C-alpha cells in the first residue's frame, strides 16, 4: 500500500481547520457534483450542505440560500475546492451562533460519527423486535442470535453487520436479495460490513423504501432513529403487500363502478386499508369515518365494531358496551389474538394513537380475515383492469425509480399518478434542473381539467426539447392515461438521465465538453471490459438472446471488481431454473457494488432490451466513477472508492439508475478506511482489500 498523504490545501490556516476525515468527506461531495455537471457553482452549495450531518439538523436549504445571498455571491459563479471549504466554515459559524455553542475543529467529525439525540419510541422498537423474532426465528444464520431482547440494544448490535437488514427485506418481499451475495461470516471486516449495508440499502430502494437521508455508515454505526425508521418502512411494505387488486381481487367489492375501480388502483395501500376498514364499519353501524390510524382509533371503539363485524363468533354486543378505553383496548387485543393476530401492539399503543403500530395492527387483521366476498361479475371486471406481466414490470420499474429521486410526491401507481402532469414536471426538474416553468404549472389538487392538460403540455414540450421521440403525442394523451405513451415517455426520460450521467462523467474526466453517449458506446465498453479481463463472452446487442443465461453480466461484474463474484455459486444457465439463479445473483451483486437497479430477474431471462441497456449502463457508470474517483482521490484514500451508498447524490437528486449513490460511497469508505487504520486491521485483511480494488 502506498504511503498515505491525505487531502492537501494550499492555505495552511484553512488546512488546520479540518481533520482528514472531514476533508475526505467534503471533497467527495465536491467531486461528485462536479463530475455530474462539469463544474461546481455557488448554487450547488445549499443542496450539498443541507445533506451534511453537521447542518441537516440546523438549517433548511432555503435558509442556506438566504445566507449565501447575504454574501452577495453570484449563484452562477464557479468555485474551487478551497472556496467551497471557506463557505462551509462560514456556515459552520452560523450554526455555532444558532446553537449557542462553541466551534471546534472536530465538530464536523463529531457530527459524522455520533448520533444527535433522537427520542426512540420504545414501544415501536419492542414491536419490531417481536416481528423479527417471529419471522426470522428459523433463519439458518440469524437463529443463532435470536430471540432479541427489546429492553436492550440487541437489535442495534445485530444490525451493525448488515445481515439482519438483508434478511428482513427478503421477508417483506421474498426473493429481492440473492442470499448468496450476503456476507455471513461470524466476524466481518469493515469492508464486508459496508458491502452488506450497500446491498441492503439498494435493495430497500428496490422494494419502495425511501432511503435518501440514510448512508451505509449510519447503519454500520446502527444509528437508532435511522435504523428503526428503515425497519419500519420494510415491515410496512410487508404488512401492506396484499392491499391491491392483483393480490386481493376481492377488494373490488369496496367500489361500485369502473371509475371507482380506477381510483382504487391508484390509491396508496394504507388508503386502501382505511377504505376497507370504513366499508366494514359502515355495515356494522359505526357512524364515524376513520381517516387515520392515530386519533380516530385511540378510543378503541372503531376496533370493537370492526372485530364484531369480522368475527362475530368471538365477539358480541357486549364488547360494544365497554366504556373504559383501556379495558376496551385490552378486549380488542384479546379478540384479535383469537384470529391468530400476534400481539405486536399494546393497549397503551392504541390509547396513545401510535400511527405505525395501529396501521400494522389493522393490516394484520386484514391478512387474517378481510371479510370480503367473491362477486364473480366484479372479479372478472377487476381482472380486466390488471395489466399484462410486461406492462406491470415496466410500471413497477419506473415507479420505484421516480420515488428514488426524492421528489415531493410519492407515486403509488404510475398510470394514475402522472395524469395531472405534476409528477412528471417534478421528475423533469430533477433530471434537467431549471427546465420547468413552475409559474405555468398547477399544483394538485387540480379541479379544472384544462389545468391538467396545461401541465402535460409542458411535459411534452420539455420532452421535445430533450429530443425525445414524441411524434403525434399531446399532453391530453397523458391526461387520458394512455399507458403505452406514458411508458414510452418514462423510458426515454430514464434513458436520457442515464446517458447524461455518463456524458457528464466522461466530459469531466477528459476536461472538455464530451460528445453524446450512444447505446453503441455502452455496448462497446462492456465488450471491451470483458475481453480485457481475459473472458470470451461478448454480446451482439441489448437484444442478444445469449444474454439470458447471465454469464456475460457476471463476467462484466467480475471485470469491474474481481472479488465481487463468487464463481462457485454460478450455474451454467442451461435450464430456466439455472437462468433465474444467475439473474437473481447478478442483480444482488450489482447492488452490492453500489448500483441502484429496479429490474427483475425476468427482465434478464427474457432479455428485455430496455432493462438490459440500463443494467449495462449502470455497471459502466459505476466503473467509470471509480476511475474518476481514483484519479482525483488517490492521495486521500489510496485509490479505494469501490463501494456504494444509497443516499442521494449530494444535490438531493437521487438519479439512482446507475450509482448516483456512489457519491457517498467515497465518504463512507473514507470512514471505513479510517476505522480500519485506527483498529489496526491485520495485514492480510488490508492487502486483501487493496488487491480487490486495484
Coordinates of C-alpha atoms in Angstrom, one line a residue, residues 202-630:
X202 CA -30.0 -0.5 -2.6
X203 CA -32.4 -3.4 -2.2
X204 CA -34.6 -1.4 0.2
X205 CA -35.0 1.2 -2.5
X206 CA -35.9 -1.6 -4.9
X207 CA -38.9 -2.5 -2.8
X208 CA -40.1 1.0 -2.4
X209 CA -38.4 2.3 0.8
X210 CA -37.2 6.0 1.0
X211 CA -33.6 6.0 1.9
X212 CA -32.5 9.4 0.7
X213 CA -31.2 10.5 4.1
X214 CA -29.6 7.2 5.1
X215 CA -26.0 6.1 4.3
X216 CA -24.1 2.9 4.9
X217 CA -22.1 4.5 7.7
X218 CA -25.3 5.3 9.5
X219 CA -26.1 1.6 9.5
X220 CA -22.6 0.5 10.4
X221 CA -22.9 2.7 13.5
X222 CA -26.5 1.5 13.9
X223 CA -28.0 5.0 14.5
X224 CA -31.2 4.1 16.3
X225 CA -33.6 6.6 14.8
X226 CA -32.4 5.9 11.2
X227 CA -32.3 2.1 11.7
X228 CA -35.8 2.0 13.3
X229 CA -37.2 4.3 10.6
X230 CA -35.9 1.9 7.8
X231 CA -37.1 -1.2 9.6
X232 CA -40.5 0.4 10.0
X233 CA -40.7 1.1 6.2
X234 CA -39.7 -2.5 5.4
X235 CA -42.3 -4.0 7.8
X236 CA -44.9 -1.6 6.5
X237 CA -44.3 -2.9 2.9
X238 CA -44.6 -6.5 4.2
X239 CA -47.9 -6.0 6.1
X240 CA -49.5 -4.0 3.2
X241 CA -48.4 -6.3 0.5
X242 CA -51.8 -7.8 -0.2
X243 CA -53.7 -4.5 -0.3
X244 CA -54.0 -4.3 -4.1
X245 CA -56.3 -5.8 -6.7
X246 CA -53.7 -8.0 -8.1
X247 CA -53.1 -9.8 -4.8
X248 CA -56.6 -9.4 -3.4
X249 CA -59.1 -9.0 -6.3
X250 CA -61.9 -9.2 -3.7
X251 CA -61.1 -5.6 -2.9
X252 CA -63.3 -4.7 -5.9
X253 CA -66.2 -5.2 -3.5
X254 CA -65.3 -1.8 -2.0
X255 CA -66.3 0.1 -5.1
X256 CA -69.4 0.3 -7.3
X257 CA -68.3 1.2 -10.8
X258 CA -65.4 1.2 -13.2
X259 CA -64.4 4.8 -12.4
X260 CA -64.1 3.9 -8.7
X261 CA -62.0 0.8 -9.7
X262 CA -59.5 3.1 -11.4
X263 CA -59.3 5.3 -8.4
X264 CA -58.8 2.2 -6.2
X265 CA -55.9 1.1 -8.3
X266 CA -54.2 4.5 -7.8
X267 CA -54.7 4.6 -4.0
X268 CA -51.8 4.1 -1.6
X269 CA -52.0 0.8 0.3
X270 CA -52.7 2.5 3.6
X271 CA -55.6 4.4 1.9
X272 CA -57.0 1.1 0.6
X273 CA -56.8 -0.2 4.2
X274 CA -58.7 2.7 5.5
X275 CA -61.3 2.3 2.8
X276 CA -61.7 -1.4 3.7
X277 CA -62.0 -0.6 7.4
X278 CA -64.7 2.0 6.8
X279 CA -66.5 -0.4 4.4
X280 CA -67.0 -2.8 7.3
X281 CA -67.6 -0.2 9.9
X282 CA -70.4 1.3 7.9
X283 CA -72.0 -2.1 7.5
X284 CA -71.6 -2.7 11.3
X285 CA -73.5 0.6 12.1
X286 CA -70.4 2.7 13.2
X287 CA -71.4 6.2 12.4
X288 CA -67.9 7.9 12.3
X289 CA -65.4 7.9 9.5
X290 CA -61.9 6.7 10.3
X291 CA -59.5 8.9 8.4
X292 CA -56.2 8.0 10.1
X293 CA -54.6 5.3 12.3
X294 CA -54.0 7.6 15.2
X295 CA -56.6 10.0 16.7
X296 CA -59.5 8.2 15.1
X297 CA -58.8 4.9 16.7
X298 CA -57.5 6.0 20.1
X299 CA -60.6 5.1 22.0
X300 CA -60.7 1.6 20.5
X301 CA -64.4 1.9 19.6
X302 CA -63.8 1.5 15.9
X303 CA -61.7 -1.6 16.6
X304 CA -64.6 -3.1 18.7
X305 CA -67.1 -2.6 15.8
X306 CA -64.6 -3.9 13.2
X307 CA -63.9 -7.1 15.1
X308 CA -67.5 -7.6 16.0
X309 CA -68.4 -7.4 12.2
X310 CA -65.5 -9.7 11.1
X311 CA -65.5 -12.3 13.9
X312 CA -69.0 -12.4 15.5
X313 CA -68.2 -15.9 16.8
X314 CA -65.6 -14.4 19.1
X315 CA -67.3 -11.1 19.8
X316 CA -70.8 -10.0 20.6
X317 CA -72.9 -7.0 21.6
X318 CA -71.2 -6.9 25.0
X319 CA -67.9 -5.7 23.5
X320 CA -69.5 -2.6 22.2
X321 CA -70.8 -1.6 25.6
X322 CA -67.4 -1.3 27.3
X323 CA -66.8 2.4 28.2
X324 CA -63.3 2.5 29.6
X325 CA -60.7 2.9 26.8
X326 CA -58.1 0.8 28.5
X327 CA -60.5 -2.0 29.1
X328 CA -61.8 -1.8 25.6
X329 CA -58.2 -1.8 24.1
X330 CA -57.4 -5.0 26.1
X331 CA -60.6 -6.6 24.9
X332 CA -59.8 -5.7 21.3
X333 CA -56.4 -7.3 21.5
X334 CA -57.8 -10.4 23.1
X335 CA -60.3 -10.7 20.2
X336 CA -57.5 -10.2 17.7
X337 CA -55.4 -12.9 19.2
X338 CA -58.3 -15.3 18.6
X339 CA -57.9 -14.5 14.9
X340 CA -54.2 -15.5 15.2
X341 CA -53.1 -11.9 15.1
X342 CA -49.8 -11.8 17.0
X343 CA -49.7 -9.2 19.7
X344 CA -47.2 -6.7 18.5
X345 CA -49.3 -3.8 19.8
X346 CA -50.2 -3.0 23.4
X347 CA -53.3 -1.3 24.8
X348 CA -51.2 1.7 25.5
X349 CA -50.2 2.0 21.8
X350 CA -53.9 2.1 20.9
X351 CA -54.8 4.7 23.5
X352 CA -51.8 6.9 22.6
X353 CA -52.6 6.5 18.9
X354 CA -49.3 5.2 17.6
X355 CA -49.8 5.5 13.8
X356 CA -47.2 2.9 12.7
X357 CA -48.3 0.3 15.2
X358 CA -52.0 0.8 14.6
X359 CA -51.5 0.6 10.9
X360 CA -49.7 -2.7 11.3
X361 CA -52.4 -4.0 13.6
X362 CA -55.2 -3.2 11.1
X363 CA -53.2 -4.7 8.3
X364 CA -52.7 -7.9 10.3
X365 CA -56.5 -8.1 10.8
X366 CA -57.0 -7.7 7.1
X367 CA -54.5 -10.5 6.4
X368 CA -56.2 -13.0 8.7
X369 CA -59.8 -12.1 7.9
X370 CA -60.8 -9.5 5.3
X371 CA -64.5 -10.3 5.3
X372 CA -64.8 -9.7 1.6
X373 CA -67.0 -11.9 -0.6
X374 CA -66.3 -13.2 -4.1
X375 CA -68.6 -11.5 -6.6
X376 CA -67.9 -13.2 -9.9
X377 CA -69.0 -10.3 -12.1
X378 CA -66.9 -7.8 -10.2
X379 CA -64.0 -10.2 -10.0
X380 CA -63.9 -10.6 -13.8
X381 CA -64.0 -6.8 -14.2
X382 CA -61.1 -6.4 -11.8
X383 CA -59.1 -8.9 -13.8
X384 CA -59.7 -6.9 -16.9
X385 CA -58.3 -3.8 -15.2
X386 CA -55.0 -5.6 -14.4
X387 CA -52.0 -5.2 -16.8
X388 CA -50.0 -7.9 -18.6
X389 CA -46.8 -9.0 -17.0
X390 CA -44.5 -6.9 -19.2
X391 CA -46.5 -3.7 -18.6
X392 CA -46.7 -4.4 -14.9
X393 CA -42.9 -4.9 -14.6
X394 CA -42.2 -1.7 -16.5
X395 CA -44.7 0.3 -14.4
X396 CA -43.0 -1.1 -11.3
X397 CA -39.6 -0.2 -12.5
X398 CA -40.5 3.4 -13.4
X399 CA -42.5 3.9 -10.2
X400 CA -39.6 2.8 -8.0
X401 CA -37.1 4.9 -10.0
X402 CA -39.3 8.0 -9.7
X403 CA -39.7 7.5 -5.9
X404 CA -35.9 7.1 -5.6
X405 CA -35.4 10.6 -7.0
X406 CA -36.5 12.2 -3.8
X407 CA -39.3 14.3 -5.4
X408 CA -42.1 15.6 -3.1
X409 CA -44.8 13.4 -4.5
X410 CA -44.8 9.7 -3.7
X411 CA -46.1 7.6 -6.7
X412 CA -48.3 4.6 -5.9
X413 CA -49.4 3.9 -9.4
X414 CA -47.6 5.4 -12.4
X415 CA -50.6 5.3 -14.8
X416 CA -52.9 7.1 -12.4
X417 CA -50.5 9.4 -10.6
X418 CA -48.9 11.0 -13.7
X419 CA -52.1 12.0 -15.4
X420 CA -52.2 15.5 -13.9
X421 CA -48.7 16.2 -15.2
X422 CA -47.3 17.4 -11.8
X423 CA -45.2 14.3 -11.0
X424 CA -43.6 14.3 -14.5
X425 CA -42.8 18.0 -14.1
X426 CA -41.1 17.2 -10.7
X427 CA -39.1 14.5 -12.3
X428 CA -38.1 16.7 -15.3
X429 CA -37.0 19.4 -12.8
X430 CA -34.7 16.8 -11.1
X431 CA -33.1 15.3 -14.2
X432 CA -32.9 18.7 -16.1
X433 CA -32.7 21.4 -13.4
X434 CA -34.3 24.7 -14.3
X435 CA -36.2 23.4 -17.3
X436 CA -39.7 23.6 -15.8
X437 CA -41.5 26.9 -15.8
X438 CA -43.3 26.5 -12.5
X439 CA -45.3 29.7 -12.9
X440 CA -47.1 28.0 -15.8
X441 CA -47.8 24.8 -13.7
X442 CA -50.7 23.9 -11.5
X443 CA -50.1 22.0 -8.2
X444 CA -52.5 19.3 -7.1
X445 CA -55.3 19.0 -6.2
X446 CA -56.4 20.2 -9.6
X447 CA -60.1 20.6 -10.1
X448 CA -60.1 22.2 -13.6
X449 CA -59.3 19.6 -16.3
X450 CA -57.7 22.1 -18.6
X451 CA -55.1 22.8 -15.9
X452 CA -54.0 19.1 -16.1
X453 CA -53.7 19.4 -19.8
X454 CA -51.6 22.6 -19.4
X455 CA -49.2 20.7 -17.1
X456 CA -49.0 17.8 -19.5
X457 CA -48.5 20.0 -22.5
X458 CA -45.5 21.5 -20.7
X459 CA -44.2 17.9 -20.1
X460 CA -44.4 17.1 -23.8
X461 CA -42.8 20.5 -24.7
X462 CA -39.9 19.7 -22.4
X463 CA -39.6 16.2 -23.7
X464 CA -39.3 17.5 -27.3
X465 CA -36.6 19.9 -26.1
X466 CA -34.7 16.9 -24.8
X467 CA -35.1 15.3 -28.2
X468 CA -37.5 12.6 -27.1
X469 CA -39.4 10.8 -29.9
X470 CA -42.9 12.3 -29.4
X471 CA -44.4 12.4 -32.8
X472 CA -48.2 13.0 -32.7
X473 CA -48.1 12.9 -28.9
X474 CA -50.0 15.6 -27.0
X475 CA -50.5 16.4 -23.3
X476 CA -54.0 15.1 -23.4
X477 CA -52.7 11.6 -24.1
X478 CA -51.1 11.6 -20.7
X479 CA -54.3 13.1 -19.1
X480 CA -56.3 10.3 -20.7
X481 CA -53.9 7.7 -19.2
X482 CA -52.6 6.2 -22.4
X483 CA -50.4 3.5 -20.9
X484 CA -48.3 2.8 -23.9
X485 CA -47.4 6.5 -24.4
X486 CA -46.7 7.0 -20.7
X487 CA -44.4 4.1 -20.6
X488 CA -42.6 5.3 -23.7
X489 CA -42.1 8.7 -22.3
X490 CA -40.8 7.4 -19.0
X491 CA -38.4 5.1 -20.7
X492 CA -37.0 8.0 -22.7
X493 CA -36.7 10.0 -19.5
X494 CA -34.9 7.2 -17.7
X495 CA -32.5 6.6 -20.7
X496 CA -31.8 10.4 -21.0
X497 CA -30.9 10.5 -17.4
X498 CA -28.5 7.6 -17.7
X499 CA -26.8 8.9 -20.8
X500 CA -26.4 12.4 -19.3
X501 CA -24.7 11.0 -16.3
X502 CA -22.3 9.0 -18.4
X503 CA -21.7 12.0 -20.7
X504 CA -21.0 14.4 -17.8
X505 CA -18.7 11.9 -16.2
X506 CA -16.7 11.4 -19.4
X507 CA -16.5 15.1 -20.2
X508 CA -15.3 15.8 -16.7
X509 CA -12.6 13.2 -16.9
X510 CA -11.5 14.5 -20.3
X511 CA -11.5 18.1 -19.2
X512 CA -13.7 19.2 -22.1
X513 CA -17.2 19.0 -23.4
X514 CA -17.8 15.4 -24.3
X515 CA -19.8 14.1 -27.2
X516 CA -23.1 12.4 -26.7
X517 CA -23.0 8.9 -25.3
X518 CA -24.8 6.3 -27.5
X519 CA -26.1 2.8 -27.0
X520 CA -23.2 1.6 -29.1
X521 CA -20.7 3.3 -26.8
X522 CA -22.2 1.4 -23.8
X523 CA -22.1 -1.9 -25.8
X524 CA -18.5 -1.5 -26.9
X525 CA -17.4 -0.5 -23.4
X526 CA -19.0 -3.7 -21.9
X527 CA -17.5 -6.0 -24.6
X528 CA -14.0 -4.4 -24.2
X529 CA -14.1 -4.6 -20.5
X530 CA -14.9 -8.4 -20.6
X531 CA -12.4 -9.0 -23.3
X532 CA -9.6 -7.2 -21.4
X533 CA -10.4 -9.4 -18.3
X534 CA -9.5 -12.5 -20.4
X535 CA -13.1 -13.7 -20.8
X536 CA -14.5 -14.9 -24.1
X537 CA -18.2 -13.8 -23.7
X538 CA -19.4 -10.9 -25.9
X539 CA -22.9 -9.5 -26.6
X540 CA -24.0 -8.6 -30.1
X541 CA -26.6 -6.1 -28.8
X542 CA -29.1 -5.5 -26.0
X543 CA -31.5 -8.0 -27.6
X544 CA -28.9 -10.8 -27.8
X545 CA -30.8 -13.9 -26.6
X546 CA -27.5 -15.4 -25.4
X547 CA -27.6 -12.9 -22.5
X548 CA -30.5 -14.8 -20.9
X549 CA -28.1 -17.2 -19.1
X550 CA -26.5 -14.3 -17.3
X551 CA -22.9 -15.4 -17.8
X552 CA -21.9 -12.2 -19.7
X553 CA -23.1 -9.9 -16.9
X554 CA -21.3 -12.0 -14.3
X555 CA -18.1 -11.7 -16.3
X556 CA -18.7 -8.0 -16.7
X557 CA -19.2 -7.5 -12.9
X558 CA -16.1 -9.6 -12.3
X559 CA -14.1 -7.5 -14.8
X560 CA -15.0 -4.2 -13.0
X561 CA -14.5 -5.7 -9.5
X562 CA -12.7 -9.1 -9.4
X563 CA -13.6 -10.0 -5.9
X564 CA -17.4 -9.4 -6.1
X565 CA -18.5 -12.6 -8.0
X566 CA -18.3 -15.9 -6.2
X567 CA -18.0 -18.3 -9.2
X568 CA -18.6 -21.3 -7.0
X569 CA -22.3 -20.4 -6.9
X570 CA -22.7 -19.5 -10.6
X571 CA -24.6 -22.0 -12.7
X572 CA -24.1 -22.7 -16.5
X573 CA -27.5 -21.1 -17.1
X574 CA -28.7 -24.0 -19.3
X575 CA -32.1 -24.6 -17.6
X576 CA -34.8 -22.0 -16.8
X577 CA -34.1 -22.6 -13.1
X578 CA -30.4 -22.0 -13.5
X579 CA -31.0 -18.9 -15.6
X580 CA -33.1 -17.5 -12.8
X581 CA -30.5 -18.3 -10.2
X582 CA -27.9 -16.4 -12.2
X583 CA -30.2 -13.5 -12.9
X584 CA -31.1 -13.0 -9.3
X585 CA -27.4 -13.2 -8.3
X586 CA -26.4 -10.6 -11.0
X587 CA -28.9 -8.1 -9.6
X588 CA -27.8 -8.6 -6.0
X589 CA -24.1 -8.4 -6.9
X590 CA -24.6 -5.2 -8.8
X591 CA -26.5 -3.7 -5.9
X592 CA -23.8 -4.9 -3.5
X593 CA -21.2 -2.9 -5.5
X594 CA -23.4 0.2 -5.3
X595 CA -25.6 0.2 -8.5
X596 CA -29.2 1.2 -7.9
X597 CA -31.3 -1.1 -10.0
X598 CA -35.0 -1.7 -10.3
X599 CA -35.2 -4.5 -12.8
X600 CA -36.3 -8.1 -12.0
X601 CA -34.7 -11.4 -12.8
X602 CA -37.3 -11.9 -15.5
X603 CA -36.0 -8.9 -17.4
X604 CA -32.6 -10.6 -17.8
X605 CA -34.0 -14.0 -18.5
X606 CA -36.4 -12.6 -21.2
X607 CA -33.7 -10.2 -22.4
X608 CA -35.8 -7.1 -22.0
X609 CA -33.9 -4.7 -24.3
X610 CA -34.6 -1.6 -22.2
X611 CA -33.7 -3.1 -18.9
X612 CA -30.6 -4.8 -20.3
X613 CA -29.4 -1.4 -21.5
X614 CA -29.9 0.2 -18.1
X615 CA -28.2 -2.7 -16.4
X616 CA -25.1 -2.4 -18.6
X617 CA -25.1 1.4 -18.4
X618 CA -25.4 1.2 -14.6
X619 CA -22.3 -1.0 -14.3
X620 CA -20.5 1.2 -16.8
X621 CA -21.3 4.3 -14.7
X622 CA -20.2 2.7 -11.5
X623 CA -16.9 1.6 -13.1
X624 CA -16.1 4.9 -14.6
X625 CA -17.0 6.7 -11.4
X626 CA -14.4 4.6 -9.6
X627 CA -11.8 5.5 -12.1
X628 CA -12.6 9.2 -11.8
X629 CA -12.6 8.9 -8.0
X630 CA -9.3 7.1 -8.0

